[in-house]
Amino acid sequence: MTTQTATLDRLNAYDVEAIRKEFPIFEQKIYGKPLTFLDSGASAQKPRQVLDVMQTYYTTEYANIHRGVYYLSQVGTQKYEDARVKVQKFINAKSPNEIIFVRGATEAINLVAASWGRKFLGAGDEVVLSRMEHHSNIVPWQMLRDEKDIVLTVAPIDDKANFLFEEYEKLLTENVKLVAITHISNALGTITPIKKIIEAAHKVGAKVLVDGCQAVPHMRVDMQDLGADFYVFSSHKLYGPTGVGVLYAKEDLLNAMPPYQGGGDMIRSVTFEKTVYNDLPHKFEAGTPHIVGGIGLGAAIDYVENIGFDQISAHEDHLLAYTLDKIQAVKGLRLISRADTMAGIVSFTMDLAHPHDIGTILDQDGIAIRTGHHCAQPVMDFFDVSSTARLSLALYNTELDIDRLVEGLHKVNRIFS
Ligand SMILES: *Cc1c(COP(=O)(O)O)cnc(C)c1O
């Protein structure tokens, strides 16, 4: 079978209408119009399977975990730790000890900067970022720079939003101790050659942190294959609840790192003279965790695994090609996202209308897109814009969503001409 027919077969089996019915948000009308949701890159909608698991936990299973000897506490502990194992298998980590539950990707990066960074980085050590990082993968390193006199360098992109691998390689000197780079750009959709990026960094002895926020909802990621030292993502972009995210880190790194916060759950014993820390992964999870969040994330992983990433990627890739084809017919539209390898995120501007106006006019027809700098101002500066309009695709989007968007963009032109 050719690859093309294989892809088509997968798409034919993909019942997007049935999938949409699993998302209660689509049952309502917005201003009397069907909801066209094209902002999943900011946060994805939640399927009933996830909502039900969370509701059941709060309704009939609720208690604090990791402490109680009684029935409910043990059920909760089991479910929370089962969710950790689901995450481990989902990203093919070696051990559940390598999965730290945090509040989100932002907290995960801050944890690495505050714990690993403070201990292992010193004056003159270099951290390589890329031009298209989210602010969450810039600011924690700047804060550390101000404290420890480390040096930040920036791997460039070209004007089509491609990551420039050879330019990146030139930055890799023996001073580089960490590379912190996104897997898929949230502002542009560019898929970076992350495996090559990691291999090249390891050759000079640097560790690598990968920002996987936009990758995990779109494609299968495999820690043992990639070899990343740190990999971070948020549940809420993966069809799970807000307030929970994942730091993956290799076990030997976590063992060598000091705790990030002190308090309950992360201790083995406490006296006023001395505290002995708990084992992994609890050493990094101070305080009562977001129990239902972790359980909800586990349900979201079950949900996407059940559909399958072959199908999800094929569906989203097909829709991306459809979008790029249709959107170019809109007069005066400047495509910012033009990388050779892209996932379903498309940034653009229009000659006649400011992105904010585009977003406002589309909203009147129930179409939700993102407008602004997408928490990535340095990459906006590179393209010499202060903001863009951005659509992002998810497993529940359809060609009809794109047709409605394109119709809305023609309307923007009519209003502003
Ligand atoms: C959303 C996002 C973040 C930040 O995630 P939070 O859930 O807000 O902590 C970081 N990086 C990328 C690429 C993102 O898309």
Tab-separated table of C-alpha atoms and ligand atoms in Angstrom:
chain	number	residue	atom	x	y	z
A	1	MET	CA	0.000	0.000	0.000
A	2	THR	CA	1.366	3.453	-0.811
A	3	THR	CA	1.702	5.972	1.975
A	4	GLN	CA	-0.955	8.072	0.322
A	5	THR	CA	-3.600	5.364	0.282
A	6	ALA	CA	-2.650	4.400	3.828
A	7	THR	CA	-3.291	7.991	4.902
A	8	LEU	CA	-6.595	8.086	3.049
A	9	ASP	CA	-7.731	4.837	4.639
A	10	ARG	CA	-7.003	6.227	8.052
A	11	LEU	CA	-8.896	9.400	7.264
A	12	ASN	CA	-11.894	7.468	6.001
A	13	ALA	CA	-12.062	5.628	9.298
A	14	TYR	CA	-11.928	8.918	11.212
A	15	ASP	CA	-15.443	9.925	12.212
A	16	VAL	CA	-15.042	13.573	13.141
A	17	GLU	CA	-18.788	14.091	13.575
A	18	ALA	CA	-18.908	11.341	16.192
A	19	ILE	CA	-15.900	12.900	17.893
A	20	ARG	CA	-17.539	16.332	17.977
A	21	LYS	CA	-20.544	14.828	19.750
A	22	GLU	CA	-18.242	13.881	22.616
A	23	PHE	CA	-17.483	17.554	23.285
A	24	PRO	CA	-20.466	19.179	25.060
A	25	ILE	CA	-19.234	22.702	24.228
A	26	PHE	CA	-20.322	22.221	20.619
A	27	GLU	CA	-23.961	21.725	21.634
A	28	GLN	CA	-24.486	25.443	22.190
A	29	LYS	CA	-24.787	28.329	19.776
A	30	ILE	CA	-22.678	31.484	20.056
A	31	TYR	CA	-24.719	34.567	19.061
A	32	GLY	CA	-27.122	32.098	17.466
A	33	LYS	CA	-24.339	30.590	15.323
A	34	PRO	CA	-22.579	27.241	15.601
A	35	LEU	CA	-19.259	27.453	17.470
A	36	THR	CA	-16.248	27.376	15.147
A	37	PHE	CA	-13.436	26.807	17.603
A	38	LEU	CA	-10.007	27.455	16.112
A	39	ASP	CA	-8.069	28.341	19.267
A	40	SER	CA	-7.107	24.949	20.667
A	41	GLY	CA	-3.448	26.008	20.670
A	42	ALA	CA	-4.356	28.314	23.556
A	43	SER	CA	-6.441	25.659	25.279
A	44	ALA	CA	-8.363	22.673	23.954
A	45	GLN	CA	-11.998	21.791	24.656
A	46	LYS	CA	-12.798	18.842	26.927
A	47	PRO	CA	-14.544	15.595	25.944
A	48	ARG	CA	-17.294	14.169	28.117
A	49	GLN	CA	-15.010	11.237	29.020
A	50	VAL	CA	-12.675	13.637	30.845
A	51	LEU	CA	-15.470	15.669	32.446
A	52	ASP	CA	-17.218	12.511	33.677
A	53	VAL	CA	-14.110	11.076	35.324
A	54	MET	CA	-13.534	14.347	37.182
A	55	GLN	CA	-17.176	14.663	38.202
A	56	THR	CA	-17.205	11.078	39.495
A	57	TYR	CA	-14.085	11.670	41.514
A	58	TYR	CA	-15.468	14.775	43.220
A	59	THR	CA	-18.904	13.218	43.687
A	60	THR	CA	-18.180	9.752	45.021
A	61	GLU	CA	-14.451	9.183	45.493
A	62	TYR	CA	-13.068	12.382	46.949
A	63	ALA	CA	-10.489	12.534	49.753
A	64	ASN	CA	-6.908	13.764	50.153
A	65	ILE	CA	-4.300	11.283	48.948
A	66	HIS	CA	-0.958	9.815	50.059
A	67	ARG	CA	-1.915	9.987	53.740
A	68	GLY	CA	-5.168	8.290	54.608
A	69	VAL	CA	-5.406	4.672	55.696
A	70	TYR	CA	-9.109	4.698	54.885
A	71	TYR	CA	-10.883	3.506	51.767
A	72	LEU	CA	-11.503	6.777	49.915
A	73	SER	CA	-7.988	8.070	50.402
A	74	GLN	CA	-6.584	4.835	49.059
A	75	VAL	CA	-8.864	4.919	46.006
A	76	GLY	CA	-7.751	8.493	45.297
A	77	THR	CA	-4.072	7.682	45.753
A	78	GLN	CA	-4.403	4.729	43.409
A	79	LYS	CA	-6.146	6.800	40.719
A	80	TYR	CA	-3.630	9.637	40.959
A	81	GLU	CA	-0.672	7.252	40.739
A	82	ASP	CA	-2.377	5.352	37.895
A	83	ALA	CA	-2.565	8.667	36.038
A	84	ARG	CA	1.181	9.086	36.500
A	85	VAL	CA	1.754	5.684	34.910
A	86	LYS	CA	-0.551	6.695	32.025
A	87	VAL	CA	1.631	9.748	31.428
A	88	GLN	CA	4.755	7.605	31.635
A	89	LYS	CA	3.458	5.189	28.994
A	90	PHE	CA	2.044	8.036	26.884
A	91	ILE	CA	5.502	9.575	26.411
A	92	ASN	CA	7.408	6.293	26.780
A	93	ALA	CA	9.433	7.360	29.801
A	94	LYS	CA	11.432	4.639	31.534
A	95	SER	CA	9.824	5.018	34.952
A	96	PRO	CA	6.924	6.792	36.679
A	97	ASN	CA	9.598	8.352	38.910
A	98	GLU	CA	10.478	10.518	35.911
A	99	ILE	CA	6.988	12.056	35.792
A	100	ILE	CA	6.525	15.084	38.043
A	101	PHE	CA	3.052	16.620	38.235
A	102	VAL	CA	3.189	20.413	38.259
A	103	ARG	CA	0.695	23.217	37.575
A	104	GLY	CA	1.549	23.468	33.888
A	105	ALA	CA	4.390	23.814	31.408
A	106	THR	CA	5.276	27.220	32.834
A	107	GLU	CA	5.790	25.822	36.301
A	108	ALA	CA	7.741	22.870	34.884
A	109	ILE	CA	10.263	25.201	33.214
A	110	ASN	CA	10.483	27.371	36.330
A	111	LEU	CA	11.138	24.233	38.366
A	112	VAL	CA	14.048	23.235	36.125
A	113	ALA	CA	15.503	26.761	36.171
A	114	ALA	CA	15.147	27.126	39.944
A	115	SER	CA	16.341	23.659	40.900
A	116	TRP	CA	18.669	22.296	38.218
A	117	GLY	CA	19.669	25.727	36.912
A	118	ARG	CA	20.601	27.214	40.296
A	119	LYS	CA	22.614	24.176	41.244
A	120	PHE	CA	24.367	23.363	37.989
A	121	LEU	CA	24.751	26.674	36.129
A	122	GLY	CA	27.252	29.408	36.970
A	123	ALA	CA	28.770	32.600	35.576
A	124	GLY	CA	29.608	32.319	31.882
A	125	ASP	CA	27.620	29.137	31.270
A	126	GLU	CA	25.440	29.423	28.201
A	127	VAL	CA	21.802	28.520	27.620
A	128	VAL	CA	20.665	28.322	23.998
A	129	LEU	CA	17.054	29.269	23.242
A	130	SER	CA	15.362	29.735	19.866
A	131	ARG	CA	13.852	32.844	18.368
A	132	MET	CA	10.360	31.366	18.538
A	133	GLU	CA	10.161	30.415	22.211
A	134	HIS	CA	7.057	31.073	24.288
A	135	HIS	CA	7.677	33.640	27.050
A	136	SER	CA	7.467	30.742	29.513
A	137	ASN	CA	10.668	29.375	28.001
A	138	ILE	CA	12.450	32.741	27.977
A	139	VAL	CA	11.661	34.580	31.195
A	140	PRO	CA	12.725	31.867	33.699
A	141	TRP	CA	16.158	31.799	32.014
A	142	GLN	CA	16.417	35.588	32.121
A	143	MET	CA	15.611	35.508	35.822
A	144	LEU	CA	18.374	32.956	36.289
A	145	ARG	CA	20.739	35.059	34.161
A	146	ASP	CA	20.209	38.027	36.474
A	147	GLU	CA	20.981	35.833	39.469
A	148	LYS	CA	23.837	33.673	38.164
A	149	ASP	CA	25.405	35.642	35.291
A	150	ILE	CA	24.707	32.924	32.768
A	151	VAL	CA	24.621	33.889	29.087
A	152	LEU	CA	21.574	33.416	26.850
A	153	THR	CA	22.034	32.892	23.119
A	154	VAL	CA	19.310	32.613	20.515
A	155	ALA	CA	19.110	30.181	17.612
A	156	PRO	CA	17.685	31.994	14.584
A	157	ILE	CA	14.871	31.196	12.147
A	158	ASP	CA	14.462	32.229	8.523
A	159	ASP	CA	11.715	34.404	7.063
A	160	LYS	CA	9.578	31.344	6.346
A	161	ALA	CA	9.709	30.455	10.061
A	162	ASN	CA	12.069	27.494	9.581
A	163	PHE	CA	14.448	26.655	12.412
A	164	LEU	CA	17.992	27.172	11.077
A	165	PHE	CA	19.745	24.011	12.218
A	166	GLU	CA	23.192	24.913	10.899
A	167	GLU	CA	23.102	28.296	12.598
A	168	TYR	CA	22.053	26.565	15.797
A	169	GLU	CA	25.000	24.159	15.529
A	170	LYS	CA	27.387	27.112	15.372
A	171	LEU	CA	26.173	28.230	18.820
A	172	LEU	CA	27.090	24.879	20.370
A	173	THR	CA	30.397	25.492	22.103
A	174	GLU	CA	31.733	23.832	25.227
A	175	ASN	CA	30.273	26.740	27.242
A	176	VAL	CA	26.741	25.582	26.435
A	177	LYS	CA	25.265	23.724	29.389
A	178	LEU	CA	21.609	23.752	28.363
A	179	VAL	CA	19.534	23.999	25.201
A	180	ALA	CA	15.886	24.953	25.838
A	181	ILE	CA	13.839	24.770	22.654
A	182	THR	CA	10.273	24.195	21.586
A	183	HIS	CA	9.138	21.050	19.768
A	184	ILE	CA	6.387	22.929	17.893
A	185	SER	CA	6.118	26.729	17.916
A	186	ASN	CA	2.824	27.927	19.373
A	187	ALA	CA	3.029	31.182	17.411
A	188	LEU	CA	3.986	29.733	14.005
A	189	GLY	CA	3.301	26.003	13.908
A	190	THR	CA	6.896	25.197	12.938
A	191	ILE	CA	7.980	21.683	13.907
A	192	THR	CA	11.636	21.874	14.928
A	193	PRO	CA	14.069	19.015	14.091
A	194	ILE	CA	14.081	18.224	17.784
A	195	LYS	CA	15.851	14.886	17.663
A	196	LYS	CA	18.772	16.373	15.722
A	197	ILE	CA	18.756	19.382	18.055
A	198	ILE	CA	19.075	17.075	21.049
A	199	GLU	CA	21.794	14.914	19.498
A	200	ALA	CA	23.886	17.957	18.565
A	201	ALA	CA	23.553	19.435	22.076
A	202	HIS	CA	24.547	16.156	23.688
A	203	LYS	CA	27.725	16.086	21.591
A	204	VAL	CA	28.980	19.178	23.443
A	205	GLY	CA	27.783	17.796	26.775
A	206	ALA	CA	24.770	20.103	27.133
A	207	LYS	CA	21.431	19.036	28.587
A	208	VAL	CA	18.242	19.675	26.602
A	209	LEU	CA	14.850	20.907	27.756
A	210	VAL	CA	12.067	20.524	25.191
A	211	ASP	CA	8.871	22.584	25.372
A	212	GLY	CA	6.351	20.010	24.175
A	213	CYS	CA	3.115	21.944	24.800
A	214	GLN	CA	2.014	21.988	21.175
A	215	ALA	CA	3.535	18.640	20.228
A	216	VAL	CA	1.809	16.244	22.627
A	217	PRO	CA	-1.716	17.000	21.360
A	218	HIS	CA	-0.628	16.496	17.760
A	219	MET	CA	1.873	13.649	17.506
A	220	ARG	CA	3.300	10.740	19.425
A	221	VAL	CA	6.357	11.720	21.450
A	222	ASP	CA	8.781	9.144	22.776
A	223	MET	CA	11.254	10.101	25.500
A	224	GLN	CA	13.487	7.074	25.010
A	225	ASP	CA	13.699	7.704	21.285
A	226	LEU	CA	14.229	11.483	21.581
A	227	GLY	CA	16.654	11.303	24.477
A	228	ALA	CA	15.474	14.666	25.889
A	229	ASP	CA	16.730	15.408	29.392
A	230	PHE	CA	13.654	17.482	30.276
A	231	TYR	CA	10.332	17.566	28.443
A	232	VAL	CA	7.394	19.715	29.572
A	233	PHE	CA	3.718	20.041	28.640
A	234	SER	CA	0.346	21.193	29.968
A	235	SER	CA	-2.770	19.073	30.374
A	236	HIS	CA	-5.191	21.756	29.194
A	237	LYS	CA	-3.879	21.746	25.619
A	238	LEU	CA	-4.245	17.957	25.541
A	239	TYR	CA	-8.028	17.960	26.186
A	240	GLY	CA	-7.471	17.702	29.948
A	241	PRO	CA	-8.152	20.121	32.814
A	242	THR	CA	-6.266	23.340	33.550
A	243	GLY	CA	-3.977	23.613	36.551
A	244	VAL	CA	-1.946	20.485	35.923
A	245	GLY	CA	1.040	19.735	33.728
A	246	VAL	CA	4.015	17.469	33.442
A	247	LEU	CA	7.724	17.747	33.921
A	248	TYR	CA	9.487	14.722	32.487
A	249	ALA	CA	13.148	14.476	33.488
A	250	LYS	CA	15.671	11.667	33.444
A	251	GLU	CA	15.790	9.989	36.822
A	252	ASP	CA	19.486	10.633	37.522
A	253	LEU	CA	18.937	14.360	36.900
A	254	LEU	CA	15.978	14.454	39.269
A	255	ASN	CA	17.970	12.619	41.903
A	256	ALA	CA	20.769	15.175	41.635
A	257	MET	CA	18.402	18.167	41.791
A	258	PRO	CA	17.366	19.847	45.055
A	259	PRO	CA	13.632	20.155	45.822
A	260	TYR	CA	11.815	23.104	44.243
A	261	GLN	CA	9.411	23.814	47.101
A	262	GLY	CA	9.254	22.542	50.657
A	263	GLY	CA	6.206	21.349	52.552
A	264	GLY	CA	3.908	18.356	52.873
A	265	ASP	CA	4.240	15.235	50.711
A	266	MET	CA	7.839	15.961	49.662
A	267	ILE	CA	9.320	14.854	53.000
A	268	ARG	CA	10.221	11.552	54.578
A	269	SER	CA	10.791	12.988	58.056
A	270	VAL	CA	10.996	16.428	59.619
A	271	THR	CA	12.573	17.654	62.836
A	272	PHE	CA	13.551	21.249	63.581
A	273	GLU	CA	17.155	20.208	63.002
A	274	LYS	CA	16.799	18.336	59.748
A	275	THR	CA	14.397	17.243	57.029
A	276	VAL	CA	14.869	14.098	54.974
A	277	TYR	CA	13.269	14.399	51.543
A	278	ASN	CA	10.896	11.890	50.048
A	279	ASP	CA	11.807	9.679	47.099
A	280	LEU	CA	10.972	10.501	43.501
A	281	PRO	CA	8.605	11.649	42.232
A	282	HIS	CA	7.186	13.028	45.491
A	283	LYS	CA	10.352	14.989	46.296
A	284	PHE	CA	9.194	17.581	43.735
A	285	GLU	CA	5.502	17.628	44.648
A	286	ALA	CA	5.149	19.734	47.793
A	287	GLY	CA	1.674	20.223	49.215
A	288	THR	CA	-1.680	18.700	48.321
A	289	PRO	CA	-1.521	18.175	44.566
A	290	HIS	CA	-4.216	18.915	41.991
A	291	ILE	CA	-5.604	15.426	42.542
A	292	VAL	CA	-8.585	15.629	40.212
A	293	GLY	CA	-6.411	17.421	37.669
A	294	GLY	CA	-3.979	14.536	37.501
A	295	ILE	CA	-6.836	12.053	37.248
A	296	GLY	CA	-8.456	14.186	34.518
A	297	LEU	CA	-5.181	14.308	32.595
A	298	GLY	CA	-5.057	10.507	32.792
A	299	ALA	CA	-8.569	10.371	31.299
A	300	ALA	CA	-7.527	12.775	28.528
A	301	ILE	CA	-4.603	10.516	27.677
A	302	ASP	CA	-6.949	7.508	27.553
A	303	TYR	CA	-9.166	9.558	25.241
A	304	VAL	CA	-6.498	10.462	22.673
A	305	GLU	CA	-4.880	7.017	22.854
A	306	ASN	CA	-8.236	5.484	22.106
A	307	ILE	CA	-8.559	7.491	18.900
A	308	GLY	CA	-4.872	6.949	18.108
A	309	PHE	CA	-2.156	9.337	17.031
A	310	ASP	CA	-1.955	7.911	13.524
A	311	GLN	CA	-5.498	9.099	13.040
A	312	ILE	CA	-5.173	12.389	14.905
A	313	SER	CA	-2.010	13.439	13.062
A	314	ALA	CA	-3.417	12.402	9.685
A	315	HIS	CA	-6.657	14.306	10.314
A	316	GLU	CA	-4.890	17.471	11.489
A	317	ASP	CA	-2.317	17.322	8.676
A	318	HIS	CA	-5.091	16.986	6.130
A	319	LEU	CA	-6.925	19.974	7.644
A	320	LEU	CA	-3.721	22.026	7.697
A	321	ALA	CA	-3.168	21.405	3.971
A	322	TYR	CA	-6.824	22.276	3.335
A	323	THR	CA	-6.457	25.489	5.384
A	324	LEU	CA	-3.268	26.613	3.658
A	325	ASP	CA	-4.885	25.988	0.295
A	326	LYS	CA	-8.116	27.899	1.054
A	327	ILE	CA	-6.720	30.771	3.065
A	328	GLN	CA	-4.408	31.994	0.292
A	329	ALA	CA	-7.437	32.940	-1.779
A	330	VAL	CA	-8.195	35.730	0.711
A	331	LYS	CA	-7.077	39.044	-0.754
A	332	GLY	CA	-4.272	40.846	1.087
A	333	LEU	CA	-3.571	37.960	3.443
A	334	ARG	CA	0.070	37.589	4.476
A	335	LEU	CA	0.948	34.142	5.692
A	336	ILE	CA	3.527	34.280	8.507
A	337	SER	CA	3.586	30.492	9.049
A	338	ARG	CA	5.403	29.079	6.035
A	339	ALA	CA	7.806	26.530	7.485
A	340	ASP	CA	8.622	23.344	5.547
A	341	THR	CA	7.456	21.162	8.428
A	342	MET	CA	4.381	22.429	10.243
A	343	ALA	CA	1.648	21.299	12.593
A	344	GLY	CA	-1.862	22.754	12.630
A	345	ILE	CA	-1.106	26.321	13.675
A	346	VAL	CA	-1.317	29.145	11.134
A	347	SER	CA	-0.372	32.764	11.839
A	348	PHE	CA	-1.278	35.490	9.375
A	349	THR	CA	-1.965	39.206	8.978
A	350	MET	CA	-4.193	41.082	6.545
A	351	ASP	CA	-3.386	44.278	4.658
A	352	LEU	CA	-6.670	45.982	5.404
A	353	ALA	CA	-7.424	44.970	8.991
A	354	HIS	CA	-5.563	44.785	12.284
A	355	PRO	CA	-5.528	41.268	13.850
A	356	HIS	CA	-7.692	42.523	16.711
A	357	ASP	CA	-10.347	43.667	14.243
A	358	ILE	CA	-10.133	40.370	12.350
A	359	GLY	CA	-10.757	38.498	15.604
A	360	THR	CA	-13.650	40.749	16.598
A	361	ILE	CA	-15.429	40.447	13.245
A	362	LEU	CA	-14.992	36.656	13.157
A	363	ASP	CA	-16.332	36.431	16.706
A	364	GLN	CA	-19.665	37.894	15.566
A	365	ASP	CA	-20.090	34.729	13.498
A	366	GLY	CA	-19.152	32.415	16.367
A	367	ILE	CA	-15.596	31.892	15.081
A	368	ALA	CA	-12.910	31.820	17.781
A	369	ILE	CA	-9.324	32.510	16.725
A	370	ARG	CA	-6.415	34.012	18.645
A	371	THR	CA	-5.090	37.507	18.029
A	372	GLY	CA	-2.085	39.129	19.666
A	373	HIS	CA	1.556	38.256	20.229
A	374	HIS	CA	0.827	34.673	21.410
A	375	CYS	CA	3.247	35.031	24.347
A	376	ALA	CA	6.096	35.100	21.824
A	377	GLN	CA	6.996	38.768	21.338
A	378	PRO	CA	10.572	38.138	20.120
A	379	VAL	CA	9.265	36.200	17.124
A	380	MET	CA	6.686	38.922	16.399
A	381	ASP	CA	9.570	41.428	16.336
A	382	PHE	CA	11.399	39.180	13.871
A	383	PHE	CA	8.468	39.357	11.447
A	384	ASP	CA	8.139	43.075	12.162
A	385	VAL	CA	4.568	42.807	13.431
A	386	SER	CA	3.180	43.494	16.895
A	387	SER	CA	0.540	40.809	16.570
A	388	THR	CA	-0.931	38.236	14.212
A	389	ALA	CA	-4.193	36.395	13.781
A	390	ARG	CA	-3.685	32.714	14.546
A	391	LEU	CA	-5.858	29.698	13.981
A	392	SER	CA	-5.007	26.375	15.544
A	393	LEU	CA	-6.486	22.987	14.752
A	394	ALA	CA	-7.521	20.110	16.949
A	395	LEU	CA	-8.914	16.620	16.501
A	396	TYR	CA	-12.508	17.939	16.447
A	397	ASN	CA	-12.096	20.514	13.663
A	398	THR	CA	-13.619	20.030	10.218
A	399	GLU	CA	-13.319	21.409	6.707
A	400	LEU	CA	-16.545	23.268	7.432
A	401	ASP	CA	-14.771	25.151	10.253
A	402	ILE	CA	-12.172	26.307	7.733
A	403	ASP	CA	-14.808	27.218	5.140
A	404	ARG	CA	-16.541	29.378	7.758
A	405	LEU	CA	-13.256	31.006	8.693
A	406	VAL	CA	-12.402	31.812	5.086
A	407	GLU	CA	-15.901	33.200	4.524
A	408	GLY	CA	-15.367	35.373	7.639
A	409	LEU	CA	-12.057	36.652	6.275
A	410	HIS	CA	-13.720	37.666	3.005
A	411	LYS	CA	-16.238	39.542	5.145
A	412	VAL	CA	-13.394	41.333	6.945
A	413	ASN	CA	-12.127	42.504	3.556
A	414	ARG	CA	-15.608	43.686	2.546
A	415	ILE	CA	-15.978	45.681	5.762
A	416	PHE	CA	-12.574	47.334	5.530
A	417	SER	CA	-12.420	48.039	1.787
B	1	LIG	C1	0.889	27.175	26.205
B	1	LIG	C2	2.348	27.103	26.036
B	1	LIG	C3	3.216	27.309	27.115
B	1	LIG	C4	2.729	27.665	28.491
B	1	LIG	O1	1.857	26.705	28.986
B	1	LIG	P1	0.990	27.002	30.298
B	1	LIG	O2	-0.033	25.945	30.269
B	1	LIG	O3	0.405	28.383	30.111
B	1	LIG	O4	1.906	26.931	31.471
B	1	LIG	C5	4.568	27.201	26.885
B	1	LIG	N1	5.043	26.890	25.684
B	1	LIG	C6	4.244	26.683	24.624
B	1	LIG	C7	4.849	26.321	23.295
B	1	LIG	C8	2.874	26.781	24.758
B	1	LIG	O5	2.086	26.574	23.708
